[in-house]
Amino acid sequence: MRSGLSSKRPEMQIISTAREAHAFAKGNRETVLVPTMGGLHQGHLELIRAARAAAGNEGRVAVSVFVNPLQFEPGADYERYPRPERIDEDLCRQAGVDLLFRPSAAEMYAADRSVFVEEQTLSQTLCGNSRPGHFRGVCTVVTKLFHLLAPRAAAFGEKDFQQLAIIRRMVRDLDFPIEIIPVPTVRESDGLACSSRNQNLSEEERRQAPVLRSSLLQAVELVRQGEISSIRIINQVRAQIGIAPSARIDYVDLVDAETLQARERVEPKSLLAAAVFFGRTRLIDNLLLA
Ligand code: AMP
């Protein structure tokens, strides 16, 4: 451990334009990127730690904060999405980030934009069903960030399992020379996955939200007892979530962790994934069953 080096790191740079991003990318030190929509929490900080570990002290860690309008379907929570700019900035600085890229929507998208990046298979299930256009927005913005900042690697969280799978597919199919670093889900002490959206929950909704995690864990127990039928597992999970009065299930699905296609029974690499509204706030979680 070469202690003391991090304290010598130059002050964090904050930029907001494509021009500045391209200039940063031209520097000859490697960059590891952490794309976010801000409202930073422990999950994001874990991604930043993973990025620093991958970059080393010589490399640069870049964090992008951009609430991407393209990935919010009409009527979703784009306007309500938290934007605590000053706090995010401080958290990045404390975490030893080298560059904070914080573009405006106008900087990222021309009014008459007409080119998009779309993954067409993995995007058809799970969140893709209930959020049409969401992953097209994600792939388009991540492509732009990859072009703008030219990272050697980028960190993504396993909480957004489908997103991670789609980004990996995109990187493979479009030949981005970028390593994708997966980061395990970070949770609050009661098991609820950290999410920027958690702050939109009322006190009562926050109290009920851990049922999302505990219902998935109950499925692990069922499998341990020998249950292999997807439908029975899904029904049990749905029933447990249903006990929470504020919960409204979007989906509970059991899929192959690689193809994300539905499975009738539990097999190796089965992923159980759920999306549930608590009031107006939609939360997701997942776990590998076998
Ligand atoms: P977001 O700001 O929600 O778009 O998330 C930015 C990145 O952080 C994505 O790669 C997410 O998967 C990741 N992320 C969000 N929440 C968590 C969490 N609780 N644990 C680990 N990674 C997370």
GROMACS .gro file of C-alpha atoms and ligand atoms in nm:
model
  313
    1MET     CA    1   0.000   0.000   0.000
    2ARG     CA    2   0.157   0.326  -0.105
    3SER     CA    3  -0.001   0.541   0.159
    4GLY     CA    4  -0.011   0.916   0.123
    5LEU     CA    5  -0.033   0.914  -0.256
    6SER     CA    6  -0.407   0.971  -0.259
    7SER     CA    7  -0.369   1.287  -0.052
    8LYS     CA    8  -0.139   1.424  -0.323
    9ARG     CA    9  -0.398   1.371  -0.592
   10PRO     CA   10  -0.483   1.701  -0.765
   11GLU     CA   11  -0.814   1.860  -0.677
   12MET     CA   12  -1.123   1.706  -0.834
   13GLN     CA   13  -1.205   1.856  -1.171
   14ILE     CA   14  -1.570   1.935  -1.244
   15ILE     CA   15  -1.673   1.962  -1.607
   16SER     CA   16  -2.004   1.983  -1.790
   17THR     CA   17  -1.939   2.001  -2.164
   18ALA     CA   18  -1.853   1.750  -2.434
   19ARG     CA   19  -1.550   1.958  -2.528
   20GLU     CA   20  -1.409   1.936  -2.177
   21ALA     CA   21  -1.483   1.562  -2.166
   22HIS     CA   22  -1.292   1.502  -2.491
   23ALA     CA   23  -1.001   1.709  -2.360
   24PHE     CA   24  -0.997   1.500  -2.040
   25ALA     CA   25  -1.006   1.178  -2.242
   26LYS     CA   26  -0.697   1.285  -2.436
   27GLY     CA   27  -0.487   1.279  -2.118
   28ASN     CA   28  -0.249   0.987  -2.116
   29ARG     CA   29  -0.361   0.834  -1.786
   30GLU     CA   30  -0.616   0.554  -1.790
   31THR     CA   31  -0.968   0.629  -1.674
   32VAL     CA   32  -1.218   0.409  -1.492
   33LEU     CA   33  -1.571   0.546  -1.522
   34VAL     CA   34  -1.864   0.523  -1.281
   35PRO     CA   35  -2.181   0.632  -1.461
   36THR     CA   36  -2.457   0.749  -1.223
   37MET     CA   37  -2.769   0.960  -1.210
   38GLY     CA   38  -2.655   1.121  -0.884
   39GLY     CA   39  -2.828   1.118  -0.549
   40LEU     CA   40  -2.515   0.933  -0.444
   41HIS     CA   41  -2.534   0.668  -0.170
   42GLN     CA   42  -2.325   0.382  -0.032
   43GLY     CA   43  -2.389   0.174  -0.345
   44HIS     CA   44  -2.235   0.441  -0.567
   45LEU     CA   45  -1.947   0.484  -0.322
   46GLU     CA   46  -1.876   0.114  -0.350
   47LEU     CA   47  -1.861   0.151  -0.729
   48ILE     CA   48  -1.617   0.439  -0.684
   49ARG     CA   49  -1.403   0.220  -0.456
   50ALA     CA   50  -1.405  -0.059  -0.715
   51ALA     CA   51  -1.313   0.195  -0.982
   52ARG     CA   52  -1.021   0.322  -0.775
   53ALA     CA   53  -0.901  -0.033  -0.715
   54ALA     CA   54  -0.909  -0.092  -1.091
   55ALA     CA   55  -0.747   0.242  -1.177
   56GLY     CA   56  -0.475   0.225  -0.915
   57ASN     CA   57  -0.316   0.543  -0.787
   58GLU     CA   58  -0.182   0.630  -1.131
   59GLY     CA   59  -0.516   0.598  -1.307
   60ARG     CA   60  -0.810   0.835  -1.293
   61VAL     CA   61  -1.158   0.775  -1.155
   62ALA     CA   62  -1.433   0.965  -1.336
   63VAL     CA   63  -1.791   0.984  -1.211
   64SER     CA   64  -2.069   1.104  -1.436
   65VAL     CA   65  -2.385   1.244  -1.282
   66PHE     CA   66  -2.659   1.279  -1.539
   67VAL     CA   67  -3.031   1.224  -1.492
   68ASN     CA   68  -3.086   1.087  -1.839
   69PRO     CA   69  -3.426   1.195  -1.973
   70LEU     CA   70  -3.408   0.932  -2.245
   71GLN     CA   71  -3.436   0.643  -2.000
   72PHE     CA   72  -3.749   0.770  -1.823
   73GLU     CA   73  -4.067   0.660  -1.991
   74PRO     CA   74  -4.347   0.920  -2.013
   75GLY     CA   75  -4.513   0.973  -1.677
   76ALA     CA   76  -4.217   0.824  -1.485
   77ASP     CA   77  -4.029   1.007  -1.211
   78TYR     CA   78  -3.785   1.219  -1.418
   79GLU     CA   79  -3.895   1.544  -1.254
   80ARG     CA   80  -3.906   1.393  -0.903
   81TYR     CA   81  -3.566   1.225  -0.933
   82PRO     CA   82  -3.334   1.357  -0.656
   83ARG     CA   83  -3.068   1.608  -0.769
   84PRO     CA   84  -2.860   1.699  -0.460
   85GLU     CA   85  -2.576   1.853  -0.660
   86ARG     CA   86  -2.372   1.998  -0.376
   87ILE     CA   87  -2.386   1.681  -0.167
   88ASP     CA   88  -2.290   1.465  -0.466
   89GLU     CA   89  -1.998   1.692  -0.536
   90ASP     CA   90  -1.874   1.669  -0.175
   91LEU     CA   91  -1.915   1.289  -0.169
   92CYS     CA   92  -1.712   1.253  -0.488
   93ARG     CA   93  -1.439   1.478  -0.354
   94GLN     CA   94  -1.423   1.284  -0.026
   95ALA     CA   95  -1.410   0.956  -0.218
   96GLY     CA   96  -1.101   1.069  -0.409
   97VAL     CA   97  -1.270   1.104  -0.748
   98ASP     CA   98  -1.055   1.279  -1.010
   99LEU     CA   99  -1.325   1.398  -1.245
  100LEU     CA  100  -1.694   1.477  -1.203
  101PHE     CA  101  -1.874   1.505  -1.535
  102ARG     CA  102  -2.209   1.676  -1.491
  103PRO     CA  103  -2.357   1.770  -1.827
  104SER     CA  104  -2.698   1.928  -1.885
  105ALA     CA  105  -2.962   1.749  -2.092
  106ALA     CA  106  -2.915   2.012  -2.364
  107GLU     CA  107  -2.542   1.938  -2.372
  108MET     CA  108  -2.603   1.566  -2.415
  109TYR     CA  109  -2.889   1.571  -2.663
  110ALA     CA  110  -2.956   1.784  -2.968
  111ALA     CA  111  -3.323   1.874  -2.995
  112ASP     CA  112  -3.344   1.687  -3.326
  113ARG     CA  113  -3.142   1.383  -3.215
  114SER     CA  114  -3.213   1.083  -3.433
  115VAL     CA  115  -2.952   0.817  -3.352
  116PHE     CA  116  -3.003   0.572  -3.067
  117VAL     CA  117  -2.841   0.252  -2.945
  118GLU     CA  118  -3.078  -0.038  -2.889
  119GLU     CA  119  -3.017  -0.385  -2.753
  120GLN     CA  120  -3.290  -0.609  -2.883
  121THR     CA  121  -3.297  -0.935  -2.689
  122LEU     CA  122  -3.206  -0.898  -2.323
  123SER     CA  123  -3.413  -0.579  -2.310
  124GLN     CA  124  -3.736  -0.762  -2.383
  125THR     CA  125  -3.792  -0.912  -2.036
  126LEU     CA  126  -3.811  -0.794  -1.671
  127CYS     CA  127  -3.784  -0.412  -1.651
  128GLY     CA  128  -3.789  -0.390  -2.031
  129ASN     CA  129  -4.153  -0.503  -2.027
  130SER     CA  130  -4.274  -0.240  -1.790
  131ARG     CA  131  -4.041   0.041  -1.902
  132PRO     CA  132  -4.054   0.057  -2.281
  133GLY     CA  133  -3.761   0.253  -2.422
  134HIS     CA  134  -3.577   0.247  -2.089
  135PHE     CA  135  -3.282   0.035  -2.200
  136ARG     CA  136  -3.258   0.217  -2.531
  137GLY     CA  137  -3.208   0.532  -2.326
  138VAL     CA  138  -2.951   0.357  -2.106
  139CYS     CA  139  -2.753   0.213  -2.399
  140THR     CA  140  -2.757   0.545  -2.581
  141VAL     CA  141  -2.631   0.746  -2.285
  142VAL     CA  142  -2.369   0.490  -2.184
  143THR     CA  143  -2.241   0.483  -2.543
  144LYS     CA  144  -2.213   0.861  -2.536
  145LEU     CA  145  -2.031   0.854  -2.202
  146PHE     CA  146  -1.792   0.589  -2.334
  147HIS     CA  147  -1.717   0.806  -2.639
  148LEU     CA  148  -1.685   1.125  -2.437
  149LEU     CA  149  -1.456   0.997  -2.162
  150ALA     CA  150  -1.289   0.698  -2.335
  151PRO     CA  151  -1.250   0.493  -2.017
  152ARG     CA  152  -1.045   0.173  -2.001
  153ALA     CA  153  -1.306   0.026  -1.767
  154ALA     CA  154  -1.644   0.113  -1.619
  155ALA     CA  155  -1.817  -0.007  -1.300
  156PHE     CA  156  -2.184  -0.110  -1.286
  157GLY     CA  157  -2.391  -0.242  -0.996
  158GLU     CA  158  -2.550  -0.586  -0.979
  159LYS     CA  159  -2.860  -0.430  -0.827
  160ASP     CA  160  -2.946  -0.334  -1.185
  161PHE     CA  161  -2.872  -0.686  -1.305
  162GLN     CA  162  -3.049  -0.653  -1.638
  163GLN     CA  163  -2.873  -0.324  -1.711
  164LEU     CA  164  -2.536  -0.486  -1.637
  165ALA     CA  165  -2.616  -0.777  -1.872
  166ILE     CA  166  -2.726  -0.539  -2.147
  167ILE     CA  167  -2.419  -0.317  -2.114
  168ARG     CA  168  -2.195  -0.625  -2.135
  169ARG     CA  169  -2.378  -0.735  -2.447
  170MET     CA  170  -2.347  -0.388  -2.598
  171VAL     CA  171  -1.975  -0.371  -2.525
  172ARG     CA  172  -1.930  -0.712  -2.687
  173ASP     CA  173  -2.146  -0.648  -2.990
  174LEU     CA  174  -2.019  -0.296  -3.061
  175ASP     CA  175  -1.652  -0.369  -2.982
  176PHE     CA  176  -1.600  -0.114  -2.710
  177PRO     CA  177  -1.249  -0.176  -2.571
  178ILE     CA  178  -1.383  -0.130  -2.221
  179GLU     CA  179  -1.376  -0.371  -1.928
  180ILE     CA  180  -1.703  -0.389  -1.737
  181ILE     CA  181  -1.654  -0.425  -1.361
  182PRO     CA  182  -1.956  -0.572  -1.176
  183VAL     CA  183  -2.013  -0.458  -0.817
  184PRO     CA  184  -2.231  -0.652  -0.567
  185THR     CA  185  -2.541  -0.482  -0.430
  186VAL     CA  186  -2.490  -0.264  -0.125
  187ARG     CA  187  -2.773  -0.270   0.128
  188GLU     CA  188  -2.908  -0.077   0.425
  189SER     CA  189  -2.888  -0.259   0.760
  190ASP     CA  190  -3.245  -0.392   0.715
  191GLY     CA  191  -3.160  -0.546   0.378
  192LEU     CA  192  -3.316  -0.284   0.151
  193ALA     CA  193  -3.087  -0.222  -0.147
  194CYS     CA  194  -2.945   0.131  -0.143
  195SER     CA  195  -3.116   0.342  -0.410
  196SER     CA  196  -3.146   0.712  -0.483
  197ARG     CA  197  -3.520   0.649  -0.501
  198ASN     CA  198  -3.534   0.533  -0.137
  199GLN     CA  199  -3.545   0.899  -0.033
  200ASN     CA  200  -3.876   0.938  -0.215
  201LEU     CA  201  -4.039   0.681   0.018
  202SER     CA  202  -4.265   0.803   0.297
  203GLU     CA  203  -4.174   0.684   0.646
  204GLU     CA  204  -4.438   0.414   0.627
  205GLU     CA  205  -4.332   0.301   0.278
  206ARG     CA  206  -3.969   0.289   0.393
  207ARG     CA  207  -4.073   0.069   0.683
  208GLN     CA  208  -4.242  -0.175   0.443
  209ALA     CA  209  -3.984  -0.171   0.162
  210PRO     CA  210  -3.745  -0.436   0.309
  211VAL     CA  211  -4.013  -0.696   0.225
  212LEU     CA  212  -3.874  -0.683  -0.128
  213ARG     CA  213  -3.547  -0.834  -0.008
  214SER     CA  214  -3.694  -1.063   0.258
  215SER     CA  215  -3.939  -1.216   0.011
  216LEU     CA  216  -3.652  -1.300  -0.226
  217LEU     CA  217  -3.456  -1.451   0.062
  218GLN     CA  218  -3.757  -1.663   0.150
  219ALA     CA  219  -3.733  -1.811  -0.200
  220VAL     CA  220  -3.376  -1.920  -0.126
  221GLU     CA  221  -3.513  -2.108   0.173
  222LEU     CA  222  -3.780  -2.273  -0.043
  223VAL     CA  223  -3.516  -2.387  -0.290
  224ARG     CA  224  -3.308  -2.520  -0.004
  225GLN     CA  225  -3.609  -2.727   0.099
  226GLY     CA  226  -3.624  -2.875  -0.251
  227GLU     CA  227  -3.873  -2.652  -0.434
  228ILE     CA  228  -3.782  -2.613  -0.802
  229SER     CA  229  -4.105  -2.492  -0.962
  230SER     CA  230  -4.073  -2.130  -1.075
  231ILE     CA  231  -4.444  -2.066  -1.055
  232ARG     CA  232  -4.469  -2.189  -0.697
  233ILE     CA  233  -4.165  -1.987  -0.593
  234ILE     CA  234  -4.296  -1.675  -0.768
  235ASN     CA  235  -4.638  -1.716  -0.607
  236GLN     CA  236  -4.482  -1.742  -0.261
  237VAL     CA  237  -4.275  -1.430  -0.321
  238ARG     CA  238  -4.578  -1.242  -0.450
  239ALA     CA  239  -4.783  -1.351  -0.150
  240GLN     CA  240  -4.521  -1.228   0.094
  241ILE     CA  241  -4.482  -0.893  -0.080
  242GLY     CA  242  -4.861  -0.865  -0.089
  243ILE     CA  243  -4.871  -0.853   0.290
  244ALA     CA  244  -4.721  -0.502   0.278
  245PRO     CA  245  -5.017  -0.266   0.230
  246SER     CA  246  -4.821  -0.004   0.030
  247ALA     CA  247  -4.670  -0.259  -0.209
  248ARG     CA  248  -4.792  -0.298  -0.566
  249ILE     CA  249  -4.604  -0.562  -0.763
  250ASP     CA  250  -4.480  -0.472  -1.108
  251TYR     CA  251  -4.319  -0.812  -1.168
  252VAL     CA  252  -4.163  -1.110  -0.995
  253ASP     CA  253  -3.981  -1.333  -1.245
  254LEU     CA  254  -3.744  -1.625  -1.242
  255VAL     CA  255  -3.509  -1.612  -1.539
  256ASP     CA  256  -3.184  -1.752  -1.671
  257ALA     CA  257  -2.913  -1.518  -1.544
  258GLU     CA  258  -2.743  -1.505  -1.884
  259THR     CA  259  -3.027  -1.495  -2.135
  260LEU     CA  260  -3.277  -1.330  -1.896
  261GLN     CA  261  -3.545  -1.554  -2.046
  262ALA     CA  262  -3.810  -1.702  -1.815
  263ARG     CA  263  -3.742  -2.045  -1.669
  264GLU     CA  264  -3.999  -2.298  -1.559
  265ARG     CA  265  -3.777  -2.446  -1.295
  266VAL     CA  266  -3.476  -2.356  -1.087
  267GLU     CA  267  -3.150  -2.457  -1.252
  268PRO     CA  268  -2.792  -2.340  -1.208
  269LYS     CA  269  -2.768  -1.964  -1.276
  270SER     CA  270  -3.132  -1.888  -1.208
  271LEU     CA  271  -3.204  -1.527  -1.124
  272LEU     CA  272  -3.503  -1.421  -0.921
  273ALA     CA  273  -3.584  -1.057  -0.989
  274ALA     CA  274  -3.863  -0.827  -0.874
  275ALA     CA  275  -3.987  -0.474  -0.920
  276VAL     CA  276  -4.236  -0.335  -0.670
  277PHE     CA  277  -4.398   0.004  -0.625
  278PHE     CA  278  -4.421   0.137  -0.272
  279GLY     CA  279  -4.662   0.423  -0.320
  280ARG     CA  280  -4.531   0.603  -0.629
  281THR     CA  281  -4.174   0.479  -0.588
  282ARG     CA  282  -4.062   0.180  -0.792
  283LEU     CA  283  -3.786  -0.032  -0.639
  284ILE     CA  284  -3.603  -0.332  -0.786
  285ASP     CA  285  -3.396  -0.613  -0.641
  286ASN     CA  286  -3.270  -0.955  -0.746
  287LEU     CA  287  -3.074  -1.255  -0.632
  288LEU     CA  288  -2.911  -1.560  -0.783
  289LEU     CA  289  -3.103  -1.866  -0.668
  290ALA     CA  290  -2.872  -2.139  -0.785
  291AMP     P1  291  -2.805   0.502  -1.073
  291AMP     O1  292  -2.748   0.630  -1.021
  291AMP     O2  293  -2.920   0.450  -0.995
  291AMP     O3  294  -2.831   0.507  -1.223
  291AMP     O4  295  -2.692   0.393  -1.054
  291AMP     C1  296  -2.562   0.413  -1.100
  291AMP     C2  297  -2.483   0.286  -1.083
  291AMP     O5  298  -2.482   0.251  -0.945
  291AMP     C3  299  -2.544   0.166  -1.157
  291AMP     O6  300  -2.439   0.088  -1.211
  291AMP     C4  301  -2.618   0.093  -1.049
  291AMP     O7  302  -2.632  -0.045  -1.073
  291AMP     C5  303  -2.526   0.117  -0.931
  291AMP     N1  304  -2.598   0.101  -0.804
  291AMP     C6  305  -2.713   0.162  -0.767
  291AMP     N2  306  -2.753   0.118  -0.646
  291AMP     C7  307  -2.660   0.027  -0.607
  291AMP     C8  308  -2.646  -0.055  -0.491
  291AMP     N3  309  -2.733  -0.052  -0.390
  291AMP     N4  310  -2.539  -0.138  -0.485
  291AMP     C9  311  -2.449  -0.144  -0.586
  291AMP     N5  312  -2.457  -0.069  -0.698
  291AMP    C10  313  -2.562   0.015  -0.708
   0.00000   0.00000   0.00000
